[in-house]
Short mmCIF file of C-alpha atoms and ligand atoms in Angstrom, two decimals:
data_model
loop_
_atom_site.label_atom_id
_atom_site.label_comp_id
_atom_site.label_asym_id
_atom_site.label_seq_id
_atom_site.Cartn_x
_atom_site.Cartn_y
_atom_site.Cartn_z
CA UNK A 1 0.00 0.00 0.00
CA UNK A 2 1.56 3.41 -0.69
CA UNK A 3 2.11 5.72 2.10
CA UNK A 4 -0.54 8.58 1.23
CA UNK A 5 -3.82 6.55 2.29
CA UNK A 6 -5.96 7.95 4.58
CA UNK A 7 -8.01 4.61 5.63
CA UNK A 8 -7.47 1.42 5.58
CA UNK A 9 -10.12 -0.81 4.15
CA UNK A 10 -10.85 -4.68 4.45
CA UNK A 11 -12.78 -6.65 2.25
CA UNK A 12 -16.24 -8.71 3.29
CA UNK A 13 -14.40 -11.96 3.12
CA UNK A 14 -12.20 -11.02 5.56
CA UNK A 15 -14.24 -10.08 8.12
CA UNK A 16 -12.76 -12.49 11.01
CA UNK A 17 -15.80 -15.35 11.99
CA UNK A 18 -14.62 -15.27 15.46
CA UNK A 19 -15.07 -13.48 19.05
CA UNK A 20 -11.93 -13.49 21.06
CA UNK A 21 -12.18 -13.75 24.91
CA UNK A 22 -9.67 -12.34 26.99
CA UNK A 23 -10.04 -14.16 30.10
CA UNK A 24 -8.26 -17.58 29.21
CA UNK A 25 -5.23 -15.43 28.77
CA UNK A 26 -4.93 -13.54 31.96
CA UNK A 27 -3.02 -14.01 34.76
CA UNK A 28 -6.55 -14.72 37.12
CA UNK A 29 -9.64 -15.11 36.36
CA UNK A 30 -12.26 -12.09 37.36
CA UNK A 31 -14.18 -12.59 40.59
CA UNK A 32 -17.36 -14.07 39.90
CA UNK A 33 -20.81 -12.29 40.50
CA UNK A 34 -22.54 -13.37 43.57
CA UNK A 35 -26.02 -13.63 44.37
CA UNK A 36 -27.23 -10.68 46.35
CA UNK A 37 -29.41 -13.02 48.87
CA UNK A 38 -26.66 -16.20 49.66
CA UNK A 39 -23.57 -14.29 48.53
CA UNK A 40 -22.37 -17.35 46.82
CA UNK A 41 -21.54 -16.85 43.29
CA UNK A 42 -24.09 -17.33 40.91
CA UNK A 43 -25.00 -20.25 38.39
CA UNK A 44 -26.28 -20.03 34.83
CA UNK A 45 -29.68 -21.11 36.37
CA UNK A 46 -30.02 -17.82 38.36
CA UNK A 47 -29.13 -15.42 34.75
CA UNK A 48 -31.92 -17.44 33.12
CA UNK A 49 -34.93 -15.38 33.85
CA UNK A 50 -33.10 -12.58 31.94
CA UNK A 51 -30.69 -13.93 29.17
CA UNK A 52 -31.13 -16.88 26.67
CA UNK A 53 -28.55 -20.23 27.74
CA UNK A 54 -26.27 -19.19 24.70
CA UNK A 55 -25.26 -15.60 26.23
CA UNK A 56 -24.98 -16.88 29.70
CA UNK A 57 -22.77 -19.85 28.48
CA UNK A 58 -20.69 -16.97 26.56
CA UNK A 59 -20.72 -14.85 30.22
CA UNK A 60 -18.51 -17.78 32.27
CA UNK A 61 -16.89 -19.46 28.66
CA UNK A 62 -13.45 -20.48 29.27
CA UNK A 63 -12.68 -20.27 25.26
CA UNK A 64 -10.63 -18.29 23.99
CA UNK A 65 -12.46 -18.13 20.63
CA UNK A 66 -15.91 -18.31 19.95
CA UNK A 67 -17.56 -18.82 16.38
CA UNK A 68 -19.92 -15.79 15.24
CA UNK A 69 -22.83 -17.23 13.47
CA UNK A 70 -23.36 -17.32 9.78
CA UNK A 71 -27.20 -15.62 10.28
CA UNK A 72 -25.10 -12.73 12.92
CA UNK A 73 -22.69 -12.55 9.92
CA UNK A 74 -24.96 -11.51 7.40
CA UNK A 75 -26.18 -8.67 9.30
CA UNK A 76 -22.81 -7.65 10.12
CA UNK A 77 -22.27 -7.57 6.13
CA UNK A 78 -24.83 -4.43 5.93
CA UNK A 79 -21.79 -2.42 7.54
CA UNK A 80 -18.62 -4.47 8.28
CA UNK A 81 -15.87 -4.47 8.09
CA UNK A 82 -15.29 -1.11 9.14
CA UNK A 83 -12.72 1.42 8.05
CA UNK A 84 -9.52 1.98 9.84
CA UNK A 85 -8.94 6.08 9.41
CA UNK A 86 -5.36 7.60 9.63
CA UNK A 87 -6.04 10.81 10.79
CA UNK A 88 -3.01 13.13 8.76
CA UNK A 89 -4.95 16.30 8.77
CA UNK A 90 -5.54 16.20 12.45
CA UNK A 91 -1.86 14.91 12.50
CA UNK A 92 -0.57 18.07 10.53
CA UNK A 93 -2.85 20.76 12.34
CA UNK A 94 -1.25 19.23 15.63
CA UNK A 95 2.01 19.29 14.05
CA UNK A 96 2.77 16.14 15.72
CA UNK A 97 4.99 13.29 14.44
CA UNK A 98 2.51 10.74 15.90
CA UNK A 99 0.66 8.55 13.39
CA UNK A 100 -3.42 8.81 14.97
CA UNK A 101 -5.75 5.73 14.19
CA UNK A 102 -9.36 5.50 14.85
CA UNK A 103 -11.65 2.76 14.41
CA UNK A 104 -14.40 4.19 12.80
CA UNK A 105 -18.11 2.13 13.95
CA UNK A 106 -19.93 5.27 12.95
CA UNK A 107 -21.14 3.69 9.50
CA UNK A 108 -23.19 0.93 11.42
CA UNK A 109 -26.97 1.52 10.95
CA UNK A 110 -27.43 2.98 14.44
CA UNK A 111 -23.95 5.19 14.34
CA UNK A 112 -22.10 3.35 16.91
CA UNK A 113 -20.42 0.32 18.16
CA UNK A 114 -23.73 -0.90 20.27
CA UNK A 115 -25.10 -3.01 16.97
CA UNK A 116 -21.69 -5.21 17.19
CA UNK A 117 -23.43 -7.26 20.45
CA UNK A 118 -27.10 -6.03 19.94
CA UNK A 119 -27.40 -8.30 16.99
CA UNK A 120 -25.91 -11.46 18.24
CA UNK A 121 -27.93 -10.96 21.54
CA UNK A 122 -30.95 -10.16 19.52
CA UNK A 123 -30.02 -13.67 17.51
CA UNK A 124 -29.65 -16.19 19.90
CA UNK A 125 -33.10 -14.99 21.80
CA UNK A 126 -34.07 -15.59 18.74
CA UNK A 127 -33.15 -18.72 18.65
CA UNK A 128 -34.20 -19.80 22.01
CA UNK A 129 -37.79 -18.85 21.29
CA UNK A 130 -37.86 -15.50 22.90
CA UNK A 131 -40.07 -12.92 21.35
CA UNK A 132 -39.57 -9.63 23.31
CA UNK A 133 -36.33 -8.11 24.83
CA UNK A 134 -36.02 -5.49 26.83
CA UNK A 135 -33.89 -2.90 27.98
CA UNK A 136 -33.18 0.49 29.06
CA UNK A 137 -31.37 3.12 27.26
CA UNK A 138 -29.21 6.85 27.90
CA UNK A 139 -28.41 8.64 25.37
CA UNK A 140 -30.53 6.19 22.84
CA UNK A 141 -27.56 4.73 21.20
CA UNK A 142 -27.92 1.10 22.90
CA UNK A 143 -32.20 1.13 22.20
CA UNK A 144 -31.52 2.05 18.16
CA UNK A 145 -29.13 -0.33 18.34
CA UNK A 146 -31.18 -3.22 19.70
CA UNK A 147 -34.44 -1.85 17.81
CA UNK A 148 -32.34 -2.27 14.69
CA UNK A 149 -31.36 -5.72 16.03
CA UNK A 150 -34.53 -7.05 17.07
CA UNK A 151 -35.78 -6.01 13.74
CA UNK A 152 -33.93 -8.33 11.85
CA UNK A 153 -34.76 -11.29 13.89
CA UNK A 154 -38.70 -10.41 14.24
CA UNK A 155 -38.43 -9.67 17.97
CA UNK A 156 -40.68 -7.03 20.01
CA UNK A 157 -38.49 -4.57 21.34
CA UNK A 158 -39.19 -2.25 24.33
CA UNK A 159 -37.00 0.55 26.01
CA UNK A 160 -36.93 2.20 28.98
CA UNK A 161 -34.81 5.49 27.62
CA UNK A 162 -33.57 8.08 30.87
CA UNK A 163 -36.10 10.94 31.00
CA UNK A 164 -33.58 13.64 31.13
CA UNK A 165 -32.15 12.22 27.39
CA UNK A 166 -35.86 11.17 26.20
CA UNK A 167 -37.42 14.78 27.00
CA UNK A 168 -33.85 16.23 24.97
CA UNK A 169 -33.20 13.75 22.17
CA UNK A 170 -36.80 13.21 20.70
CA UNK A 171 -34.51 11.90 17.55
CA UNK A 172 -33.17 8.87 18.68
CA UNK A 173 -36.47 7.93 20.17
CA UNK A 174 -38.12 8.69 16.68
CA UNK A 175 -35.06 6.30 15.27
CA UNK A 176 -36.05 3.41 17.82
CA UNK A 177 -39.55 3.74 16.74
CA UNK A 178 -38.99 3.35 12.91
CA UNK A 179 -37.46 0.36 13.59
CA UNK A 180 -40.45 -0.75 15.48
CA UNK A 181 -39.52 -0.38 19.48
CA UNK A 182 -41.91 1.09 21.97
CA UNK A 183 -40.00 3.59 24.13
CA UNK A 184 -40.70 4.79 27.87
CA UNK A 185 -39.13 7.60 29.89
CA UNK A 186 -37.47 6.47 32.94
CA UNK A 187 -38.21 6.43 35.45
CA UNK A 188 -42.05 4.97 34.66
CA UNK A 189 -45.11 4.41 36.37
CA UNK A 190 -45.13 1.15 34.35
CA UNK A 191 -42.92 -0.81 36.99
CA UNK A 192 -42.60 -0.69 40.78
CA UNK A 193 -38.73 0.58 40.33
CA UNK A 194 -40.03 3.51 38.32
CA UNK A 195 -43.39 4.21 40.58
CA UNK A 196 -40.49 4.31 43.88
CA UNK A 197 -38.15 6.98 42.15
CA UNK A 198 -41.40 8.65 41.20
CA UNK A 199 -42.51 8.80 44.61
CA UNK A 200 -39.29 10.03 46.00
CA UNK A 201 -38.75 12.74 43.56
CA UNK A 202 -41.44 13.16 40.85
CA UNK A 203 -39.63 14.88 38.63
CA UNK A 204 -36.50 12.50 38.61
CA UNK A 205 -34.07 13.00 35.52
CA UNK A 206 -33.95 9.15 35.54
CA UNK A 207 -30.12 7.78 35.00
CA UNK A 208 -28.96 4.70 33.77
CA UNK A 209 -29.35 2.83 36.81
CA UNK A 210 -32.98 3.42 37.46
CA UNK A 211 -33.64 2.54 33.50
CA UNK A 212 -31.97 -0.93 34.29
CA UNK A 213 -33.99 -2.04 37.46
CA UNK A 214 -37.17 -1.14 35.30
CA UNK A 215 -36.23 -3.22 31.97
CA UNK A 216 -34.75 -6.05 34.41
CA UNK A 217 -37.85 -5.90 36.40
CA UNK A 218 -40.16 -6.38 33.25
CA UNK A 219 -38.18 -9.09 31.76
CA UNK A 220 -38.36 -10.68 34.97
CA UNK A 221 -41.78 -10.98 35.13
CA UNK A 222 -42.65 -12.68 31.77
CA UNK A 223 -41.81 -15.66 30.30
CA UNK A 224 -41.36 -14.70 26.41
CA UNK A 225 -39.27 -11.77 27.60
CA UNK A 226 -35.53 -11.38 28.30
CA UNK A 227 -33.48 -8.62 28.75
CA UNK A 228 -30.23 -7.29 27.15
CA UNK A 229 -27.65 -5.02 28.16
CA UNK A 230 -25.78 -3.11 26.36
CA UNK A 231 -22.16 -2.81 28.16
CA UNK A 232 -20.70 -4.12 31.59
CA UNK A 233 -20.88 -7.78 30.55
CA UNK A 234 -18.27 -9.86 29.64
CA UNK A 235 -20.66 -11.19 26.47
CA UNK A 236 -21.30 -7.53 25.22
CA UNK A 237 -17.36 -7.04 25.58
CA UNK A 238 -16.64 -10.94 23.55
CA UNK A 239 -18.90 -9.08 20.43
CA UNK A 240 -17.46 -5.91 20.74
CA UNK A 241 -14.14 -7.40 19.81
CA UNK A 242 -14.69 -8.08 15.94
CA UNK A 243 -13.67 -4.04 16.69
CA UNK A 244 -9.96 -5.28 17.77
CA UNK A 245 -9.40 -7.84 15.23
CA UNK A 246 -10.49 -6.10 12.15
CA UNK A 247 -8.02 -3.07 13.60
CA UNK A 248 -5.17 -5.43 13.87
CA UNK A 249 -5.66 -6.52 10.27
CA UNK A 250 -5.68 -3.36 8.70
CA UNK A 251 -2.73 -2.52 10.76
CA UNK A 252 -0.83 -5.26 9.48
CA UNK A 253 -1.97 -4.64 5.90
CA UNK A 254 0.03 -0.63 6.08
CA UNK A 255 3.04 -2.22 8.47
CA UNK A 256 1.88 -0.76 11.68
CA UNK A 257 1.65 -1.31 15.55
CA UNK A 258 0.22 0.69 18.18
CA UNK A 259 2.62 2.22 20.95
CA UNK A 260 -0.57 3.79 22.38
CA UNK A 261 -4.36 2.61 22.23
CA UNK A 262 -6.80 5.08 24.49
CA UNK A 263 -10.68 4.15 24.24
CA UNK A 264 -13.64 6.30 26.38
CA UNK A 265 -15.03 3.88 28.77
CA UNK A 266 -18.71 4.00 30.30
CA UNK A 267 -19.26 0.43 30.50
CA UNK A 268 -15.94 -0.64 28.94
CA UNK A 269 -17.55 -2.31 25.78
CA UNK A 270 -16.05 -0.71 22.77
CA UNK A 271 -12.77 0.42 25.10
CA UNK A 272 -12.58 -3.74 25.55
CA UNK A 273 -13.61 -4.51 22.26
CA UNK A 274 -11.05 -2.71 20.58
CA UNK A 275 -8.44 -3.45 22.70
CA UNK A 276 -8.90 -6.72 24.00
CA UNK A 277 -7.34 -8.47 20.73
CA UNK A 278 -4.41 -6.33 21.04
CA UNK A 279 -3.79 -7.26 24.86
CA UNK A 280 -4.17 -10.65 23.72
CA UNK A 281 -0.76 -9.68 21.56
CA UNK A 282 0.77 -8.16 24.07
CA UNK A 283 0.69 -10.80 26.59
CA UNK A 284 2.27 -13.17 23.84
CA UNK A 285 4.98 -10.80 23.58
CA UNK A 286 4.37 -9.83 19.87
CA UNK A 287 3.45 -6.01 20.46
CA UNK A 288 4.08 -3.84 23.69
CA UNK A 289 0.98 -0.56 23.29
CA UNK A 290 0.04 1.21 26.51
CA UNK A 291 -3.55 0.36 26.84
CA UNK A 292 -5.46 3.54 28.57
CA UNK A 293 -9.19 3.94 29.29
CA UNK A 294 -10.55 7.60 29.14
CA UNK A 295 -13.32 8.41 31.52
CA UNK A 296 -15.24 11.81 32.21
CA UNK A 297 -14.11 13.86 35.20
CA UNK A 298 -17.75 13.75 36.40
CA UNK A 299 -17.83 10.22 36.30
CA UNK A 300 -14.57 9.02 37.83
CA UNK A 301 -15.24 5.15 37.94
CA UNK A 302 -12.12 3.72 37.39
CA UNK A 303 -9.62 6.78 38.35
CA UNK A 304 -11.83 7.28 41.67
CA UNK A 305 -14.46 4.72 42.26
CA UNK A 306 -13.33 2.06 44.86
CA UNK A 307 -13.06 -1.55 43.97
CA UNK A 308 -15.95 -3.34 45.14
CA UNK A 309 -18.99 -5.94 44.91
CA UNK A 310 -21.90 -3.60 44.42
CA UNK A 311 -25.48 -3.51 42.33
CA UNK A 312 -25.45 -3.08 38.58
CA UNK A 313 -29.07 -0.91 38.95
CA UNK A 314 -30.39 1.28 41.42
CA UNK A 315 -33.15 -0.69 42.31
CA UNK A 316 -30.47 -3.27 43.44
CA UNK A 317 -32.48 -6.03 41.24
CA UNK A 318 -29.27 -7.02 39.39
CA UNK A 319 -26.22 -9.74 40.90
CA UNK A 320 -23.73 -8.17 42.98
CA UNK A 321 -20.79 -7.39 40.60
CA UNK A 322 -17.21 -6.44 41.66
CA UNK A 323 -15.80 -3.26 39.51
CA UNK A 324 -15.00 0.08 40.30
CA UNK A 325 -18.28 1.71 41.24
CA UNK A 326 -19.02 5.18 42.05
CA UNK A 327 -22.21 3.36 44.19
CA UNK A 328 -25.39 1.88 42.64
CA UNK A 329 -27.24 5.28 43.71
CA UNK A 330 -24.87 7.84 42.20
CA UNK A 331 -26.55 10.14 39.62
CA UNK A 332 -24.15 11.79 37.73
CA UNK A 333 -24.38 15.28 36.77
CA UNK A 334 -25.85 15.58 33.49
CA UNK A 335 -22.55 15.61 30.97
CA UNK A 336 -23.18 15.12 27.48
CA UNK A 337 -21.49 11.91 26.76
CA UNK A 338 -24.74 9.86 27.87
CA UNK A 339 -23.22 6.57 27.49
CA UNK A 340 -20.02 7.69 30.09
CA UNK A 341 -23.15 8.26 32.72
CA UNK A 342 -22.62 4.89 34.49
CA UNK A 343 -21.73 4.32 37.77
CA UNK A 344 -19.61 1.34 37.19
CA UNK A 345 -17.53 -0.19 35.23
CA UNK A 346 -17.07 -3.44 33.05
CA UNK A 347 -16.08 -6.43 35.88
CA UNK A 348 -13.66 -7.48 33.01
CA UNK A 349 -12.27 -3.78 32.22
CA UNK A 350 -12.51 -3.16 36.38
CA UNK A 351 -10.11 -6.04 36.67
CA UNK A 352 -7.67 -5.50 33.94
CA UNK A 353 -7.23 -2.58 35.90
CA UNK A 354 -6.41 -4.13 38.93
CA UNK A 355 -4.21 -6.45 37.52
CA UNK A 356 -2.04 -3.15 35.60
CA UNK A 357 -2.96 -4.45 32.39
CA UNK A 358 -4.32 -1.12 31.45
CA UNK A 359 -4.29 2.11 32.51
CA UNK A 360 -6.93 5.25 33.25
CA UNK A 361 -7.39 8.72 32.84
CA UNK A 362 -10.39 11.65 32.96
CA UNK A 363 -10.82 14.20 31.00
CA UNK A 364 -13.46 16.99 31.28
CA UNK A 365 -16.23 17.68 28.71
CA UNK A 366 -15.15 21.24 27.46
CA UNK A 367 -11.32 19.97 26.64
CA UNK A 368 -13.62 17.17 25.10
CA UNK A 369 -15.31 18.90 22.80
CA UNK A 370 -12.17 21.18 21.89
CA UNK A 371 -10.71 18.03 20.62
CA UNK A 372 -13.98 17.24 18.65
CA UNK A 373 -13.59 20.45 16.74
CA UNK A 374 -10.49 20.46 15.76
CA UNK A 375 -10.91 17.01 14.90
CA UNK A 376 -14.52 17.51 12.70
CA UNK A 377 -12.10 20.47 11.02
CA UNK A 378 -9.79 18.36 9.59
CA UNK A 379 -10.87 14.78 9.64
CA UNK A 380 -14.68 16.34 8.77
CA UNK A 381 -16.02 13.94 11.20
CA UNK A 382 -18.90 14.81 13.94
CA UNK A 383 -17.83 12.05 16.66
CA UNK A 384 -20.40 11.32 19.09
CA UNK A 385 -19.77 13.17 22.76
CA UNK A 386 -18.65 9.43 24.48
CA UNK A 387 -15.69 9.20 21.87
CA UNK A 388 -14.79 13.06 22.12
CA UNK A 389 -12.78 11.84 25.28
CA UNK A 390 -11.16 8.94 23.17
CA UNK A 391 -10.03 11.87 20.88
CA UNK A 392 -9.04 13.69 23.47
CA UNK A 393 -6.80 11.60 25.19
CA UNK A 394 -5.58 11.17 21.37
CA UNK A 395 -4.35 14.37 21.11
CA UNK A 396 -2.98 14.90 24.76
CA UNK A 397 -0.57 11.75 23.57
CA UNK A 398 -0.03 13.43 19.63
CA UNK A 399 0.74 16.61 21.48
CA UNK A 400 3.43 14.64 23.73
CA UNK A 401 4.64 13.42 20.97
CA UNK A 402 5.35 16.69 19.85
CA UNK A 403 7.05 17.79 22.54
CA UNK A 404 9.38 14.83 22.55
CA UNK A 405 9.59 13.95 18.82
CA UNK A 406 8.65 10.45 19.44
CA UNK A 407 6.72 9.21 16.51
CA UNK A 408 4.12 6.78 18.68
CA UNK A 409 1.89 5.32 16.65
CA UNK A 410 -1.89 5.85 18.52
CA UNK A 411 -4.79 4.15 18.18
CA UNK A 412 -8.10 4.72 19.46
CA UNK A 413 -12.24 4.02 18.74
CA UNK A 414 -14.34 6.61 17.03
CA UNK A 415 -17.16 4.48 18.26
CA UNK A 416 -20.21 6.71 17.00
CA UNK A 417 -20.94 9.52 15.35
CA UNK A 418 -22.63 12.80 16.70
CA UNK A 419 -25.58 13.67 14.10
CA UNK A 420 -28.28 13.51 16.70
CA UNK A 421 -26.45 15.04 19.64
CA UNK A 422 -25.92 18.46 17.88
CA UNK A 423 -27.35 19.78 20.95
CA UNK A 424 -24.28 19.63 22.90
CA UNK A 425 -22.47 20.59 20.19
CA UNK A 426 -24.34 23.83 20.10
CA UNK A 427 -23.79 24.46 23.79
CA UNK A 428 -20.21 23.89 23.18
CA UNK A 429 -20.13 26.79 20.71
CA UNK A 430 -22.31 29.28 22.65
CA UNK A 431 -19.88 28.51 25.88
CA UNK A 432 -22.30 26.89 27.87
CA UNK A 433 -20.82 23.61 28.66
CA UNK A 434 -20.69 23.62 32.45
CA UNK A 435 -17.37 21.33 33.49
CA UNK A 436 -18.74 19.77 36.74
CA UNK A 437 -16.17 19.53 39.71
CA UNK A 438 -15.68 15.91 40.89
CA UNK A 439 -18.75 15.52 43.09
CA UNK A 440 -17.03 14.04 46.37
CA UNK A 441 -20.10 14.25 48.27
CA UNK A 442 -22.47 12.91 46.44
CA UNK A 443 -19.98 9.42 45.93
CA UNK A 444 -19.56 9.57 49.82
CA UNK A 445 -22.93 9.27 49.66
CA UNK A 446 -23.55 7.01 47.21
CA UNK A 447 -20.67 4.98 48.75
CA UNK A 448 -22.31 4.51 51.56
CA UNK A 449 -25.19 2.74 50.27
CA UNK A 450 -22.70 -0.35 48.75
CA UNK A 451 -23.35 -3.27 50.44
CA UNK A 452 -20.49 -4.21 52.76
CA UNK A 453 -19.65 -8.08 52.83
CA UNK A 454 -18.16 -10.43 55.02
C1 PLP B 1 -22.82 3.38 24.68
C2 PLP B 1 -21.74 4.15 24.12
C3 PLP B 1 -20.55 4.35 24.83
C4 PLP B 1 -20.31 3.82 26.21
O1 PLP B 1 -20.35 2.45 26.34
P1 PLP B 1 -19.08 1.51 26.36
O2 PLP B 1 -19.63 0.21 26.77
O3 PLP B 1 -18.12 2.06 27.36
O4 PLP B 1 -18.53 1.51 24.98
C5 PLP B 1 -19.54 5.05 24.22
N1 PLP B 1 -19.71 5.57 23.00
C6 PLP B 1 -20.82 5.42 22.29
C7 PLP B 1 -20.92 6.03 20.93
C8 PLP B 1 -21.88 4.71 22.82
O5 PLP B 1 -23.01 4.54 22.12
#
């Protein structure tokens, strides 16, 4: 390939036809999630009320490879592979010697990464006879992505979607109803998770927590309905990795390796699936990148949030999980980046972290969206606010670079793109984005409500 290009491209047939999980590979296994009544770790039977056999199998699989279906395949065809984008402008305006990457999921039907597990989830309910999922929803990229999914597969769809993002993004709920889903603001009076925040506060912003205990609590109750989440899980982070291996191909194919790899991390899904494949090559020896997780300043899970067993959801419906939580009742100020509004963090991700397999840094949302600019300016780009901190951290390292002369070669996930959160965008240029201090109260408080265990 000659040296001008500015993406790299792979063809359909080779797409890889494989997952790769991490967790044969490490040094330890992560600690398993426990049931919140015994405290003894739980068995497939207890995840079965919510998830079909196949994705629980996939949760505890002790494979490092798993086979992606032919019929998950085909749907990945509408999209897949997807670019690999050397950034030069941005490179040149920097004046950096640094080589930028960015894995570009933007051209999926939905606009991010989220389709990459929504359709395999969407699949194997499919396949198990299930014939409505649901599942709750922040900014609205995770309920287009499984209204797309469940659309292919002939599945009802229904979404709880945060109230603060539902009342300001009447676009993505429009998107999830074209594709057939029927979409709630969260909290509801539709569930007795919803009807308690309502009672408390009646005109509750809703967050991501709250969403979860009210799709969990549904899916609980019926027997033709499961649930699916969109992050956290080590299944969602398994799919996310066709991200990782197509990168490493289209490396290969212009001679490259990363020295650097930085992904924005709410759940840890597209930060894993992009850089689990490459960890996998580091631990054999065959490339040495830093691996670095961005996070927002407002939501500190990894950089502040203490290592812990606590609840997935607010409503404390979900297994106890240990990860770096901010508390199961933190609501985080109302940043932009929707999807970085979690108050944990991927088990998986949580104990990579632990272990010093990767690294973590925050970044607040103005210095965010300064990167975004200059990026849209050159590359012509709109990236969704979540990867504006991927970017960022991108161009704190290119700017390094500068500095040093080291020509690092940095990779990171553009993991959606921004057309429906112009909104923020526009704040950003009247000088109204509010950079929240971190909120050490409110996580002493929140902290306090984690359950505290023999
Ligand atoms: C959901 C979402 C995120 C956050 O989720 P992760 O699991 O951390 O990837 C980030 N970016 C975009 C575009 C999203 O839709």
């Amino acid at each position: 390939m000659s040296d001008d290009y500015s993406k790299v491209l792979l063809d359909e047939s080779e797409m890889p036809t494989q997952w790769y999980n991490v967790i044969p590979d490490l040094p330890a296994p992560p600690p398993p999630p426990l049931h919140p009544g015994t405290l003894e770790p739980i068995g497939p039977d207890d995840l079965a009320p919510l998830f079909p056999m196949a994705l629980i199998l996939q949760e505890v699989s002790g494979d490092s490879y798993i086979d992606i279906p032919g019929e998950v395949l085909d749907v990945y065809r509408l999209w897949r592979p997807s670019p690999l984008l050397r950034a030069r402008r941005l490179e040149q305006e920097l004046d950096t010697p640094a080589k930028i990457f960015l894995k570009y999921e933007g051209v999926s039907p939905a606009g991010s990464h989220k389709p990459n597990t929504a359709v395999p989830q969407a699949y194997y309910n499919a396949q198990e006879g299930v014939t409505r999922l649901t599942t709750e929803t922040g900014a609205g990229q995770w309920g287009s992505a499984l209204a797309f999914a469940t659309a292919q597969y002939g599945l009802e769809c229904e979404v709880w979607q945060v109230r603060a993002s539902y009342d300001q993004k009447p676009y993505r709920r429009t998107m999830m109803e074209v594709w057939g889903a029927r979409v709630h603001p969260s909290p509801s009076d539709l569930t007795e998770s919803g009807r308690a925040v309502l009672a408390a506060e009646p005109s509750s912003p809703g967050s991501l927590g709250i969403a979860i205990s009210e799709a969990v609590e549904q899916a609980a109750q019926r027997e033709d309905t499961r649930y699916a989440l969109g992050s956290v899980l080590n299944h969602v982070l398994l799919h996310q990795t066709i991200i990782g291996e197509e990168a490493l191909l289209q490396l290969a194919k212009v001679g490259e390796t990363p020295d650097v790899l930085v992904g924005c991390t709410g759940g840890g899904s597209n930060f894993g699936g992009l850089s689990f494949p490459f960890l996998r090559e580091k631990l054999a020896g065959r490339m040495d990148p830093v691996i670095r997780c961005v996070e927002p300043a407002s939501c500190p899970s990894l950089t502040r949030g203490e290592y812990r067993y606590d609840f997935g959801d607010t409503g404390q419906l979900t297994p106890l999980v240990k990860m770096h939580t901010l508390g199961h009742s933190f609501i985080p100020d109302p940043i932009h980046a929707g999807g970085l509004r979690y108050h944990g963090m991927s088990p998986l991700v949580s104990h990579l972290y632990e272990l010093g397999l990767v690294e973590a840094e925050s970044i607040h949302q103005n210095e965010c969206f300064a990167a975004a600019l200059r990026f849209a300016r050159t590359e012509g780009i709109l990236p969704a606010p979540e990867p504006t901190h991927a970017i960022a951290a991108a161009v704190r390292e290119a700017l390094r670079c500068k500095e040093s002369g080291e020509e690092k070669v940095i990779l990171t996930a553009l993991c959606g793109h921004g057309h429906l959160d112009l909104a923020a965008y526009e704040k950003y240029l009247a000088g109204e984005l509010v950079d929240y201090d971190y909120p050490e109260e409110k996580i002493a408080e929140a902290m306090a409500n984690v359950p505290v265990l023999a």
